[in-house]
Short mmCIF file of C-alpha atoms in Angstrom, two decimals:
data_model
loop_
_atom_site.label_atom_id
_atom_site.label_comp_id
_atom_site.label_asym_id
_atom_site.label_seq_id
_atom_site.Cartn_x
_atom_site.Cartn_y
_atom_site.Cartn_z
CA MET A 1342 -220.89 69.46 64.77
CA LYS A 1343 -218.44 66.56 64.41
CA ARG A 1344 -215.69 68.70 65.98
CA ALA A 1345 -217.97 69.59 68.88
CA CYS A 1346 -218.78 65.90 69.46
CA ALA A 1347 -215.10 65.03 69.37
CA LEU A 1348 -214.31 67.78 71.91
CA LEU A 1349 -217.12 66.59 74.17
CA SER A 1350 -215.77 63.03 74.00
CA LEU A 1351 -212.31 64.32 74.91
CA VAL A 1352 -213.71 66.21 77.90
CA LEU A 1353 -215.56 63.11 79.08
CA LEU A 1354 -212.45 61.00 78.60
CA LEU A 1355 -210.30 63.43 80.58
CA ALA A 1356 -212.95 63.74 83.27
CA SER A 1357 -212.87 59.99 83.74
CA SER A 1358 -209.07 59.76 83.75
CA LYS A 1359 -208.76 59.98 87.53
CA SER A 1360 -211.24 57.17 88.23
CA SER A 1361 -209.83 55.10 85.37
CA ALA A 1362 -206.29 55.48 86.67
CA GLN A 1363 -207.50 54.37 90.07
CA ALA A 1364 -208.99 51.32 88.37
CA GLY A 1365 -205.52 50.35 87.16
CA VAL A 1366 -206.01 51.20 83.46
CA ASP A 1367 -203.71 53.72 81.76
CA LEU A 1368 -205.77 55.84 79.37
CA ALA A 1369 -202.70 56.47 77.25
CA THR A 1370 -202.67 52.73 76.61
CA ILE A 1371 -206.37 52.78 75.74
CA ASN A 1372 -205.62 55.46 73.16
CA ARG A 1373 -202.78 53.37 71.72
CA ILE A 1374 -205.16 50.42 71.41
CA ARG A 1375 -207.76 52.58 69.67
CA GLY A 1376 -205.15 54.02 67.33
CA GLU A 1377 -203.78 50.64 66.29
CA ALA A 1378 -207.28 49.21 65.81
CA ILE A 1379 -208.52 52.13 63.69
CA THR A 1380 -205.49 53.21 61.67
CA GLN A 1381 -203.69 49.87 61.27
CA SER A 1382 -206.68 47.54 61.21
CA GLN A 1383 -206.31 44.11 59.66
CA ALA A 1384 -209.90 43.15 60.40
CA MET A 1385 -211.09 43.32 56.80
CA GLU A 1386 -208.02 41.47 55.52
CA THR A 1387 -208.76 38.68 58.00
CA HIS A 1388 -212.42 38.81 57.01
CA TRP A 1389 -211.61 38.55 53.29
CA TRP A 1390 -209.60 35.37 53.76
CA LEU A 1391 -212.11 33.72 56.05
CA SER A 1392 -215.19 34.50 53.96
CA GLU A 1393 -213.97 34.68 50.35
CA VAL A 1394 -211.38 31.88 50.47
CA PHE A 1395 -212.56 29.59 53.27
CA GLY A 1396 -216.31 30.27 53.31
CA PRO A 1397 -218.68 28.71 53.97
CA ARG A 1398 -217.28 27.02 57.09
CA ALA A 1399 -220.02 24.67 58.25
CA THR A 1400 -218.96 22.54 61.20
CA GLY A 1401 -217.38 19.21 60.33
CA THR A 1402 -216.37 20.24 56.80
CA PRO A 1403 -212.98 20.66 55.08
CA ALA A 1404 -213.45 24.43 54.73
CA TYR A 1405 -213.90 24.80 58.50
CA THR A 1406 -210.60 22.97 59.01
CA GLN A 1407 -208.85 25.05 56.34
CA GLY A 1408 -210.07 28.29 57.88
CA ALA A 1409 -208.98 27.14 61.33
CA GLU A 1410 -205.51 26.26 60.09
CA TRP A 1411 -205.16 29.71 58.50
CA VAL A 1412 -206.23 31.46 61.71
CA MET A 1413 -203.94 29.38 63.90
CA LYS A 1414 -201.01 30.16 61.59
CA LYS A 1415 -201.78 33.85 62.03
CA PHE A 1416 -201.94 33.44 65.80
CA SER A 1417 -198.51 31.81 65.70
CA GLU A 1418 -197.05 34.57 63.49
CA TRP A 1419 -198.36 37.19 65.92
CA GLY A 1420 -196.81 35.41 68.90
CA LEU A 1421 -199.93 34.22 70.71
CA LYS A 1422 -199.48 31.28 73.06
CA ASN A 1423 -201.27 28.03 73.92
CA ILE A 1424 -202.67 27.79 70.38
CA HIS A 1425 -204.71 24.62 70.09
CA THR A 1426 -208.01 23.04 69.17
CA GLU A 1427 -210.46 21.18 71.39
CA ARG A 1428 -212.62 18.54 69.73
CA PHE A 1429 -216.07 17.31 70.66
CA LEU A 1430 -218.57 14.83 69.26
CA PHE A 1431 -220.85 16.33 66.62
CA GLY A 1432 -221.83 13.94 63.86
CA GLN A 1433 -221.31 14.25 60.15
CA GLY A 1434 -220.51 17.43 58.27
CA TRP A 1435 -222.23 18.35 55.01
CA THR A 1436 -221.30 20.29 51.87
CA ILE A 1437 -222.93 21.09 48.52
CA ASP A 1438 -221.04 19.77 45.50
CA ARG A 1439 -223.44 20.63 42.65
CA PHE A 1440 -226.92 22.06 42.36
CA SER A 1441 -229.13 23.09 39.47
CA VAL A 1442 -232.85 23.48 38.98
CA HIS A 1443 -234.76 24.21 35.78
CA MET A 1444 -238.34 24.24 34.64
CA VAL A 1445 -238.58 22.56 31.22
CA ALA A 1446 -242.37 22.74 30.66
CA PRO A 1447 -244.62 24.54 29.95
CA GLN A 1448 -241.62 26.80 29.17
CA THR A 1449 -237.94 26.59 30.02
CA ALA A 1450 -236.63 28.68 32.91
CA SER A 1451 -233.52 28.69 35.09
CA LEU A 1452 -234.57 28.92 38.72
CA ILE A 1453 -232.88 30.18 41.91
CA GLY A 1454 -232.52 27.75 44.80
CA GLN A 1455 -230.29 25.94 47.29
CA PRO A 1456 -230.33 22.41 48.70
CA ARG A 1457 -231.72 22.27 52.21
CA TRP A 1458 -229.09 21.63 54.90
CA TYR A 1459 -228.17 17.94 55.10
CA SER A 1460 -230.29 17.00 52.10
CA PRO A 1461 -229.15 13.74 50.49
CA SER A 1462 -228.22 13.69 46.80
CA THR A 1463 -230.51 12.85 43.94
CA ASN A 1464 -229.57 9.90 41.75
CA GLY A 1465 -228.13 12.21 39.13
CA PRO A 1466 -230.33 14.84 37.43
CA VAL A 1467 -234.04 14.13 37.99
CA LEU A 1468 -236.30 14.97 35.02
CA ALA A 1469 -239.88 14.54 36.18
CA ASP A 1470 -243.37 15.96 36.50
CA VAL A 1471 -244.25 18.07 39.53
CA VAL A 1472 -247.04 17.03 41.90
CA HIS A 1473 -248.59 19.37 44.47
CA VAL A 1474 -249.29 17.30 47.59
CA LYS A 1475 -251.91 19.07 49.72
CA ALA A 1476 -252.00 17.23 53.04
CA ALA A 1477 -253.28 18.67 56.30
CA ASN A 1478 -253.21 15.33 58.14
CA GLU A 1479 -252.22 11.72 57.57
CA ALA A 1480 -255.68 10.84 56.24
CA ASP A 1481 -254.93 13.08 53.23
CA PHE A 1482 -252.00 10.85 52.21
CA ALA A 1483 -254.44 8.32 50.72
CA LYS A 1484 -255.20 10.68 47.80
CA TYR A 1485 -251.59 10.43 46.63
CA LYS A 1486 -250.92 6.75 47.24
CA GLY A 1487 -249.15 5.23 44.22
CA GLN A 1488 -248.82 8.56 42.39
CA LEU A 1489 -245.44 9.92 43.57
CA GLN A 1490 -242.86 7.41 42.36
CA GLY A 1491 -240.03 9.38 40.76
CA LYS A 1492 -241.97 12.65 40.95
CA ILE A 1493 -240.91 16.11 42.10
CA VAL A 1494 -243.17 17.17 44.98
CA VAL A 1495 -244.19 20.61 46.23
CA LEU A 1496 -246.04 20.86 49.53
CA GLN A 1497 -246.77 24.56 50.16
CA GLY A 1498 -249.14 26.97 48.50
CA PRO A 1499 -248.02 30.31 47.06
CA ARG A 1500 -246.91 33.11 49.38
CA ALA A 1501 -247.64 36.76 48.66
CA VAL A 1502 -244.60 38.83 47.61
CA ARG A 1503 -245.02 42.32 49.01
CA MET A 1504 -243.48 45.56 47.88
CA ILE A 1505 -240.45 46.35 50.02
CA GLU A 1506 -242.17 48.88 52.25
CA GLY A 1507 -241.20 47.67 55.72
CA ARG A 1508 -238.02 48.24 57.71
CA VAL A 1509 -235.19 46.48 55.89
CA VAL A 1510 -232.06 48.24 57.16
CA LEU A 1511 -232.40 48.27 60.95
CA ARG A 1512 -230.62 51.14 62.66
CA MET A 1513 -231.73 51.64 66.24
CA ASN A 1514 -234.04 54.65 66.42
CA ASP A 1515 -235.06 56.45 69.60
CA ASN A 1516 -237.93 54.04 70.27
CA ASP A 1517 -235.73 50.98 69.77
CA TRP A 1518 -233.09 52.31 72.10
CA ALA A 1519 -235.63 53.34 74.73
CA GLU A 1520 -236.96 49.77 74.69
CA ALA A 1521 -233.45 48.36 74.91
CA MET A 1522 -232.79 50.43 78.03
CA LYS A 1523 -235.72 48.88 79.89
CA THR A 1524 -236.04 45.38 81.23
CA PRO A 1525 -239.18 43.65 79.93
CA PRO A 1526 -241.98 43.06 82.43
CA PRO A 1527 -242.17 39.53 83.85
CA PRO A 1528 -244.79 37.29 82.23
CA GLN A 1529 -248.16 37.49 83.92
CA ALA A 1530 -249.33 34.50 85.89
CA PRO A 1531 -252.67 33.05 84.73
CA ALA A 1532 -255.68 34.22 86.72
CA ALA A 1533 -256.90 31.93 89.47
CA GLY A 1534 -259.22 29.29 88.08
CA ALA A 1535 -258.37 30.10 84.47
CA ALA A 1536 -257.68 27.23 82.12
CA THR A 1537 -253.90 26.92 81.74
CA ALA A 1538 -253.65 24.16 79.18
CA LYS A 1539 -255.22 23.45 75.84
CA PRO A 1540 -255.79 19.95 74.55
CA ALA A 1541 -252.67 18.74 72.82
CA PRO A 1542 -252.99 18.30 69.03
CA ALA A 1543 -252.84 14.80 67.62
CA GLN A 1544 -249.45 15.72 66.14
CA THR A 1545 -247.18 18.70 66.54
CA PRO A 1546 -246.09 20.41 63.31
CA GLN A 1547 -242.69 18.75 63.70
CA GLN A 1548 -244.26 15.31 64.12
CA PHE A 1549 -246.50 15.84 61.11
CA ALA A 1550 -243.50 16.94 59.00
CA GLN A 1551 -241.81 13.66 59.96
CA SER A 1552 -244.93 11.75 58.93
CA VAL A 1553 -244.89 13.52 55.57
CA GLN A 1554 -241.25 12.55 55.05
CA ARG A 1555 -241.94 8.92 55.88
CA PHE A 1556 -244.82 8.86 53.41
CA LEU A 1557 -242.80 10.50 50.61
CA VAL A 1558 -239.89 8.13 51.16
CA ALA A 1559 -242.20 5.11 51.12
CA GLU A 1560 -243.89 6.35 47.93
CA GLY A 1561 -240.57 6.89 46.15
CA ALA A 1562 -240.74 10.66 45.60
CA ALA A 1563 -237.55 11.87 43.92
CA VAL A 1564 -237.31 15.49 45.15
CA VAL A 1565 -239.16 17.88 47.47
CA LEU A 1566 -239.14 21.62 46.76
CA ASP A 1567 -240.26 24.40 49.10
CA ARG A 1568 -240.18 28.20 49.29
CA GLY A 1569 -239.16 28.57 52.93
CA SER A 1570 -241.15 30.42 55.56
CA ASP A 1571 -244.82 31.34 55.33
CA THR A 1572 -243.99 34.97 56.15
CA ASP A 1573 -241.58 37.64 54.94
CA SER A 1574 -241.37 39.27 58.37
CA SER A 1575 -238.70 38.51 60.94
CA ALA A 1576 -237.92 39.67 64.46
CA GLY A 1577 -235.17 42.28 64.55
CA GLY A 1578 -233.43 40.39 67.35
CA SER A 1579 -232.45 40.58 71.03
CA ASP A 1580 -236.07 40.11 72.13
CA LEU A 1581 -237.03 43.66 71.17
CA SER A 1582 -240.38 44.33 69.52
CA TRP A 1583 -238.90 45.65 66.26
CA GLN A 1584 -239.63 43.73 63.07
CA THR A 1585 -237.86 43.66 59.73
CA GLN A 1586 -239.16 42.75 56.28
CA ARG A 1587 -237.21 40.07 54.45
CA VAL A 1588 -236.45 41.20 50.95
CA ASP A 1589 -237.22 38.14 48.74
CA GLY A 1590 -235.99 38.93 45.20
CA GLY A 1591 -233.89 35.79 44.99
CA THR A 1592 -232.83 35.83 48.65
CA ILE A 1593 -233.75 32.51 50.22
CA PHE A 1594 -233.55 31.11 53.74
CA PRO A 1595 -233.42 27.29 53.45
CA GLY A 1596 -234.26 25.03 56.37
CA ASN A 1597 -233.05 21.56 57.32
CA GLY A 1598 -233.36 18.68 54.89
CA GLY A 1599 -231.69 15.93 56.92
CA SER A 1600 -229.58 15.30 59.99
CA ARG A 1601 -225.97 15.31 61.14
CA ASP A 1602 -226.79 11.95 62.77
CA PRO A 1603 -226.01 9.22 60.21
CA LYS A 1604 -228.56 6.94 61.92
CA ALA A 1605 -231.45 9.40 61.41
CA PRO A 1606 -234.37 8.27 59.20
CA GLN A 1607 -233.95 8.70 55.46
CA GLN A 1608 -235.34 11.86 53.85
CA VAL A 1609 -236.18 12.75 50.26
CA PRO A 1610 -233.61 15.05 48.58
CA SER A 1611 -234.88 18.60 48.94
CA ALA A 1612 -234.22 22.22 48.02
CA THR A 1613 -235.62 25.67 48.69
CA LEU A 1614 -236.52 27.90 45.74
CA ALA A 1615 -236.88 31.66 45.51
CA VAL A 1616 -240.48 32.41 46.41
CA GLU A 1617 -241.16 34.10 43.07
CA HIS A 1618 -240.08 30.98 41.16
CA TYR A 1619 -241.86 28.60 43.52
CA ASN A 1620 -245.09 30.59 43.27
CA ARG A 1621 -245.14 30.28 39.48
CA ILE A 1622 -244.85 26.50 39.68
CA VAL A 1623 -247.79 26.24 42.07
CA ARG A 1624 -249.96 28.71 40.14
CA LEU A 1625 -249.45 26.70 36.97
CA LEU A 1626 -250.45 23.48 38.72
CA GLU A 1627 -253.50 25.16 40.28
CA ARG A 1628 -254.67 26.15 36.77
CA GLY A 1629 -254.28 22.61 35.51
CA GLN A 1630 -251.06 23.23 33.57
CA PRO A 1631 -248.58 20.33 33.77
CA VAL A 1632 -245.13 21.36 35.06
CA ARG A 1633 -242.00 19.40 34.31
CA MET A 1634 -238.64 20.12 35.90
CA GLU A 1635 -235.03 18.98 36.03
CA VAL A 1636 -233.37 19.02 39.47
CA ASN A 1637 -229.83 17.94 40.31
CA ILE A 1638 -228.78 17.87 43.97
CA GLN A 1639 -225.30 16.57 44.68
CA THR A 1640 -224.16 16.84 48.30
CA LYS A 1641 -221.45 15.23 50.38
CA PHE A 1642 -221.53 13.93 53.95
CA HIS A 1643 -218.30 14.03 55.96
CA PRO A 1644 -218.28 11.15 58.47
CA GLU A 1645 -217.13 11.57 62.04
CA THR A 1646 -214.01 9.43 61.80
CA ASP A 1647 -212.01 11.06 64.62
CA PRO A 1648 -212.96 9.38 67.93
CA ALA A 1649 -212.61 12.76 69.65
CA GLY A 1650 -215.26 14.25 67.37
CA ASN A 1651 -215.83 15.92 64.03
CA ALA A 1652 -216.08 19.43 65.52
CA PHE A 1653 -213.50 21.58 67.27
CA ASN A 1654 -213.09 24.97 68.92
CA ILE A 1655 -210.01 27.13 68.29
CA ILE A 1656 -208.19 28.57 71.32
CA ALA A 1657 -205.22 30.95 71.73
CA GLU A 1658 -203.95 33.29 74.45
CA ILE A 1659 -202.02 36.40 75.38
CA PRO A 1660 -200.55 35.31 78.73
CA GLY A 1661 -201.17 37.48 81.76
CA SER A 1662 -198.67 38.70 84.31
CA ASP A 1663 -199.41 38.98 88.05
CA LEU A 1664 -203.02 37.72 87.60
CA ALA A 1665 -202.22 35.19 84.88
CA SER A 1666 -204.37 32.48 86.44
CA GLU A 1667 -207.42 34.67 85.82
CA VAL A 1668 -208.77 34.89 82.28
CA VAL A 1669 -210.81 37.19 80.06
CA ILE A 1670 -212.34 35.28 77.15
CA MET A 1671 -213.19 37.00 73.85
CA GLY A 1672 -215.32 34.80 71.60
CA ALA A 1673 -217.38 34.39 68.45
CA HIS A 1674 -218.67 31.42 66.55
CA PHE A 1675 -216.47 30.37 63.65
CA ASP A 1676 -218.98 28.08 61.95
CA THR A 1677 -221.40 29.31 59.28
CA TYR A 1678 -224.44 28.21 57.34
CA PRO A 1679 -223.56 26.43 54.08
CA TYR A 1680 -225.40 28.57 51.49
CA ALA A 1681 -223.10 31.56 50.98
CA THR A 1682 -219.76 32.49 52.61
CA GLY A 1683 -221.01 33.27 56.12
CA ALA A 1684 -219.73 36.83 55.79
CA THR A 1685 -222.04 38.47 58.34
CA ASP A 1686 -222.85 35.32 60.33
CA ASN A 1687 -220.37 35.09 61.78
CA THR A 1688 -217.17 35.97 59.97
CA THR A 1689 -217.63 39.57 61.12
CA GLY A 1690 -217.71 38.55 64.78
CA SER A 1691 -214.76 36.19 64.36
CA ALA A 1692 -212.70 38.77 62.46
CA ALA A 1693 -213.38 41.48 65.06
CA MET A 1694 -212.38 39.27 67.99
CA ILE A 1695 -209.28 38.08 66.12
CA GLU A 1696 -208.44 41.74 65.49
CA ALA A 1697 -208.88 42.58 69.18
CA VAL A 1698 -206.16 40.15 70.27
CA ARG A 1699 -203.96 41.09 67.30
CA VAL A 1700 -204.04 44.75 68.33
CA ILE A 1701 -203.03 44.06 71.93
CA GLN A 1702 -200.29 41.65 70.85
CA ALA A 1703 -198.99 43.99 68.12
CA LEU A 1704 -198.50 46.78 70.67
CA GLY A 1705 -196.45 44.50 72.90
CA LEU A 1706 -198.82 45.05 75.81
CA LYS A 1707 -198.69 42.77 78.85
CA PRO A 1708 -202.12 42.32 80.42
CA ARG A 1709 -202.44 41.42 84.07
CA ARG A 1710 -205.00 38.70 83.37
CA THR A 1711 -204.65 36.23 80.52
CA ILE A 1712 -206.65 37.24 77.44
CA ARG A 1713 -208.00 34.20 75.64
CA ILE A 1714 -209.69 34.09 72.26
CA ALA A 1715 -212.14 31.27 71.58
CA LEU A 1716 -213.67 30.61 68.16
CA TRP A 1717 -216.57 28.20 68.49
CA ALA A 1718 -217.81 25.35 66.31
CA ALA A 1719 -221.44 24.25 65.98
CA GLU A 1720 -223.08 27.38 67.34
CA GLU A 1721 -225.65 26.96 64.59
CA GLN A 1722 -226.69 23.58 66.00
CA GLY A 1723 -227.41 24.99 69.47
CA LEU A 1724 -224.25 26.59 70.95
CA LEU A 1725 -222.63 23.16 71.01
CA GLY A 1726 -219.02 24.35 70.91
CA SER A 1727 -219.24 26.87 73.73
CA ARG A 1728 -221.42 24.54 75.81
CA ASP A 1729 -218.86 21.75 75.47
CA TYR A 1730 -216.05 24.13 76.42
CA VAL A 1731 -217.81 25.36 79.55
CA GLN A 1732 -218.71 21.78 80.49
CA SER A 1733 -215.12 20.61 79.97
CA HIS A 1734 -213.41 23.41 81.88
CA PHE A 1735 -215.69 25.27 84.24
CA TYR A 1736 -219.02 23.68 85.08
CA ASP A 1737 -220.48 20.21 85.44
CA THR A 1738 -223.95 20.59 83.98
CA LYS A 1739 -225.09 17.16 85.17
CA MET A 1740 -224.17 17.89 88.77
CA THR A 1741 -224.82 21.66 88.46
CA ALA A 1742 -221.50 22.22 90.20
CA ALA A 1743 -218.57 24.51 89.44
CA LYS A 1744 -215.21 23.02 88.50
CA PRO A 1745 -211.79 24.32 89.61
CA GLY A 1746 -211.05 27.45 87.63
CA HIS A 1747 -214.67 28.58 87.45
CA GLU A 1748 -213.95 31.51 89.76
CA ASN A 1749 -210.94 32.56 87.65
CA VAL A 1750 -212.98 33.61 84.62
CA GLN A 1751 -213.27 37.39 84.79
CA ALA A 1752 -215.80 37.55 81.96
CA TYR A 1753 -216.74 36.24 78.55
CA PHE A 1754 -217.50 38.75 75.75
CA ASN A 1755 -219.27 37.65 72.56
CA LEU A 1756 -219.93 39.14 69.12
CA ASP A 1757 -222.56 37.58 66.85
CA ASN A 1758 -225.09 39.97 65.34
CA GLY A 1759 -223.74 40.86 61.93
CA THR A 1760 -221.72 43.63 60.40
CA GLY A 1761 -223.16 46.65 62.24
CA ARG A 1762 -221.15 48.77 64.64
CA ILE A 1763 -221.20 48.19 68.39
CA LEU A 1764 -223.50 50.59 70.26
CA GLY A 1765 -223.17 49.16 73.76
CA ILE A 1766 -223.43 45.91 75.65
CA TRP A 1767 -226.34 43.91 77.06
CA GLY A 1768 -225.89 43.96 80.82
CA GLN A 1769 -227.65 40.64 81.52
CA GLY A 1770 -229.14 42.13 84.68
CA ASN A 1771 -225.68 42.26 86.29
CA ALA A 1772 -225.90 45.70 87.92
CA GLY A 1773 -222.35 45.67 89.26
CA ALA A 1774 -220.80 44.78 85.92
CA MET A 1775 -222.97 47.38 84.20
CA LYS A 1776 -221.46 50.13 86.35
CA GLN A 1777 -218.00 49.05 85.23
CA PHE A 1778 -219.05 48.91 81.57
CA GLU A 1779 -220.49 52.42 81.73
CA GLN A 1780 -217.06 53.70 82.81
CA TRP A 1781 -215.27 51.71 80.12
CA GLY A 1782 -217.63 52.98 77.43
CA VAL A 1783 -216.65 56.61 78.03
CA ALA A 1784 -213.44 55.99 76.06
CA LEU A 1785 -215.53 54.81 73.11
CA LYS A 1786 -218.18 57.53 72.84
CA ASP A 1787 -216.67 59.08 69.73
CA LEU A 1788 -216.70 55.64 68.06
CA GLY A 1789 -220.46 55.34 68.42
CA TRP A 1790 -220.80 53.83 71.91
CA LYS A 1791 -224.16 54.79 73.42
CA ASN A 1792 -224.86 52.96 76.65
CA VAL A 1793 -225.21 49.73 78.63
CA SER A 1794 -228.57 48.00 78.44
CA PRO A 1795 -229.88 46.22 81.55
CA ARG A 1796 -231.57 43.57 79.40
CA SER A 1797 -230.65 39.90 79.30
CA VAL A 1798 -230.40 38.43 75.82
CA THR A 1799 -229.94 34.82 74.77
CA GLN A 1800 -229.49 32.64 71.68
CA THR A 1801 -225.75 33.00 71.22
CA ASP A 1802 -222.57 31.75 72.87
CA HIS A 1803 -222.46 34.05 75.91
CA ALA A 1804 -225.49 32.12 77.17
CA SER A 1805 -223.32 29.04 77.71
CA PHE A 1806 -221.29 31.00 80.27
CA GLU A 1807 -224.26 32.81 81.81
CA GLU A 1808 -226.04 29.51 82.44
CA ALA A 1809 -222.97 28.31 84.35
CA GLY A 1810 -222.82 31.37 86.61
CA ILE A 1811 -219.92 33.00 84.74
CA PRO A 1812 -220.36 36.63 83.63
CA GLY A 1813 -221.14 36.37 79.93
CA PHE A 1814 -222.04 39.31 77.70
CA GLN A 1815 -223.06 40.06 74.12
CA PHE A 1816 -222.37 43.44 72.51
CA VAL A 1817 -225.29 45.55 71.24
CA GLN A 1818 -224.99 46.03 67.48
CA GLU A 1819 -226.78 47.84 64.68
CA ARG A 1820 -228.59 45.06 62.79
CA LEU A 1821 -228.58 46.69 59.32
CA GLU A 1822 -229.55 43.96 56.79
CA TYR A 1823 -228.79 41.07 59.13
CA ASN A 1824 -232.26 39.59 59.63
CA SER A 1825 -233.76 41.02 56.44
CA ARG A 1826 -231.20 39.78 53.93
CA THR A 1827 -228.08 37.95 55.11
CA HIS A 1828 -228.72 35.87 58.23
CA HIS A 1829 -228.80 32.16 57.23
CA SER A 1830 -229.42 33.05 53.58
CA ASN A 1831 -227.81 32.60 50.19
CA MET A 1832 -226.85 36.30 50.25
CA ASP A 1833 -224.56 36.23 53.29
CA THR A 1834 -221.63 37.46 51.23
CA PHE A 1835 -218.64 39.78 51.56
CA ASP A 1836 -220.51 42.44 49.54
CA HIS A 1837 -222.83 43.06 52.50
CA VAL A 1838 -220.01 43.64 55.02
CA GLN A 1839 -219.62 47.26 56.16
CA ARG A 1840 -215.88 47.95 56.38
CA ASP A 1841 -215.84 50.90 58.80
CA GLU A 1842 -218.28 49.20 61.15
CA VAL A 1843 -216.23 45.98 61.35
CA ILE A 1844 -213.11 48.05 62.10
CA GLN A 1845 -215.06 49.76 64.90
CA GLN A 1846 -216.07 46.35 66.27
CA GLY A 1847 -212.43 45.32 66.54
CA ALA A 1848 -211.51 48.55 68.33
CA VAL A 1849 -214.33 48.27 70.87
CA ALA A 1850 -213.58 44.59 71.55
CA ALA A 1851 -209.88 45.35 72.08
CA VAL A 1852 -210.63 48.16 74.54
CA PHE A 1853 -213.02 45.97 76.51
CA ALA A 1854 -210.52 43.11 76.57
CA TRP A 1855 -207.88 45.44 77.96
CA TYR A 1856 -210.12 46.96 80.61
CA ALA A 1857 -211.35 43.54 81.77
CA ALA A 1858 -207.81 42.15 81.89
CA ASN A 1859 -206.35 45.00 83.93
CA THR A 1860 -208.96 46.39 86.28
CA PRO A 1861 -207.97 45.35 89.84
CA GLU A 1862 -211.39 44.18 90.91
CA LYS A 1863 -213.23 41.10 89.71
CA LEU A 1864 -216.49 41.72 87.89
CA PRO A 1865 -219.50 40.98 90.09
CA ARG A 1866 -221.33 37.71 89.51
CA LYS A 1867 -224.97 36.81 89.63
CA PRO A 1868 -226.03 33.86 91.81
CA MET A 1869 -224.88 30.42 90.69
CA PRO A 1870 -227.47 28.00 89.31
CA ALA A 1871 -229.02 25.93 92.07
CA ALA A 1872 -227.14 22.72 92.78
CA LYS A 1873 -228.92 19.41 92.38
CA PRO A 1874 -229.76 17.67 95.65
CA THR A 1875 -227.46 14.82 96.56
CA GLN A 1876 -228.89 11.31 96.34
#
């Protein structure tokens, strides 16, 4: 069966050779790129250094800088050009120095947890009783007035821990793929005369959470502990209807416990515990059993001392030849969450894109257009790195006007959905580009390429380019354990990286970079965002 599939792929590849040659791409070169990427891959070696040695790489931290320096040294060794960084204002970075949490009464127990992102430090180890604060509104605060000084506070009730019976490893089945190949229907307009707005609540959940923090700070609470989300289900991603079950079992997904803005209001030191350990604490308190704990949170803030900013993107190029002023950009976010090593989010994407340019450079190939790699900072804070780059070079977001060079970007390709192999590319509703991608994908069928989806997806760095009228695309990937176990969790480690699939990512990205850099025609563009009226 495998031999038959390989023969079919060869037939398809040969059948497309005439049209591909007319498009200015030598299929012999495509095969050389594939061969180098598969048989001589350095993707996992790159990945090991970035995740095991330099992970986690949260923006504005020493490890981010160390990882960047290592990558730029590699770029220099490989002979890439225009290697540099571009800084932007971000705020303070944050790292965890020490953390421990124990229950000491009614029995001793070592617990699993992580400080919440940007949590301040405790004043050394805190040994204190635990108080369950049950507050649905600000009026409930009165019940706890004068009772929280120096105490450890829990705010949530228990959450049920289900058997692992849902989808945990997400591989796209026939139904998933059928959905991916259809554009979603537009949202329905409300019926005429129907009520379109509900009365606004007195406080949004975010506003109430801020009120809780102000109260706890004023009352002198020493620590806040939580168990994370109220559900163990998560969307599979890319706006499809699939769901995945998060696995619990010591895997935790901490939220924010402070701010990168040093002027933000003070918060109580906080940490997220494994749900099983958190539940026991609350059940004991609900049965009237006193709980005493020792919590030590030691974190470090890294001030923004550089006037150009505490964050920076990493840029390097393979110069083009006759179309050198035009550029194909291959990108991934280099920053990670601070709880593990960031192995699947997004060291895999970074390693694959790094491998793509390494392969082309190692073969001594000379692309027509310049191939640029961009590794972004602060994606996790809202695509800040890629947005700053687009704003600086291609598009004035305040004036909604293109800058010189905007028209010279052939395309931006992004990788940021974990360790699973590439199955296709989201077409972003760009019908003309999709036709090109379908032709390019023929050379990748035997590597697992399936098709081009017409859907538009968001929430990662290609959106920064799309919003500016530049063709920006994200590859379709198998999600595997991404949303169920590793994404933004304490288990985002090298052990969950799938070697063969990361190697495939690098091969696909290299082939796409080469096609985009050498095809004679420019990729079609969707309409530019509407310009703001002049004053």
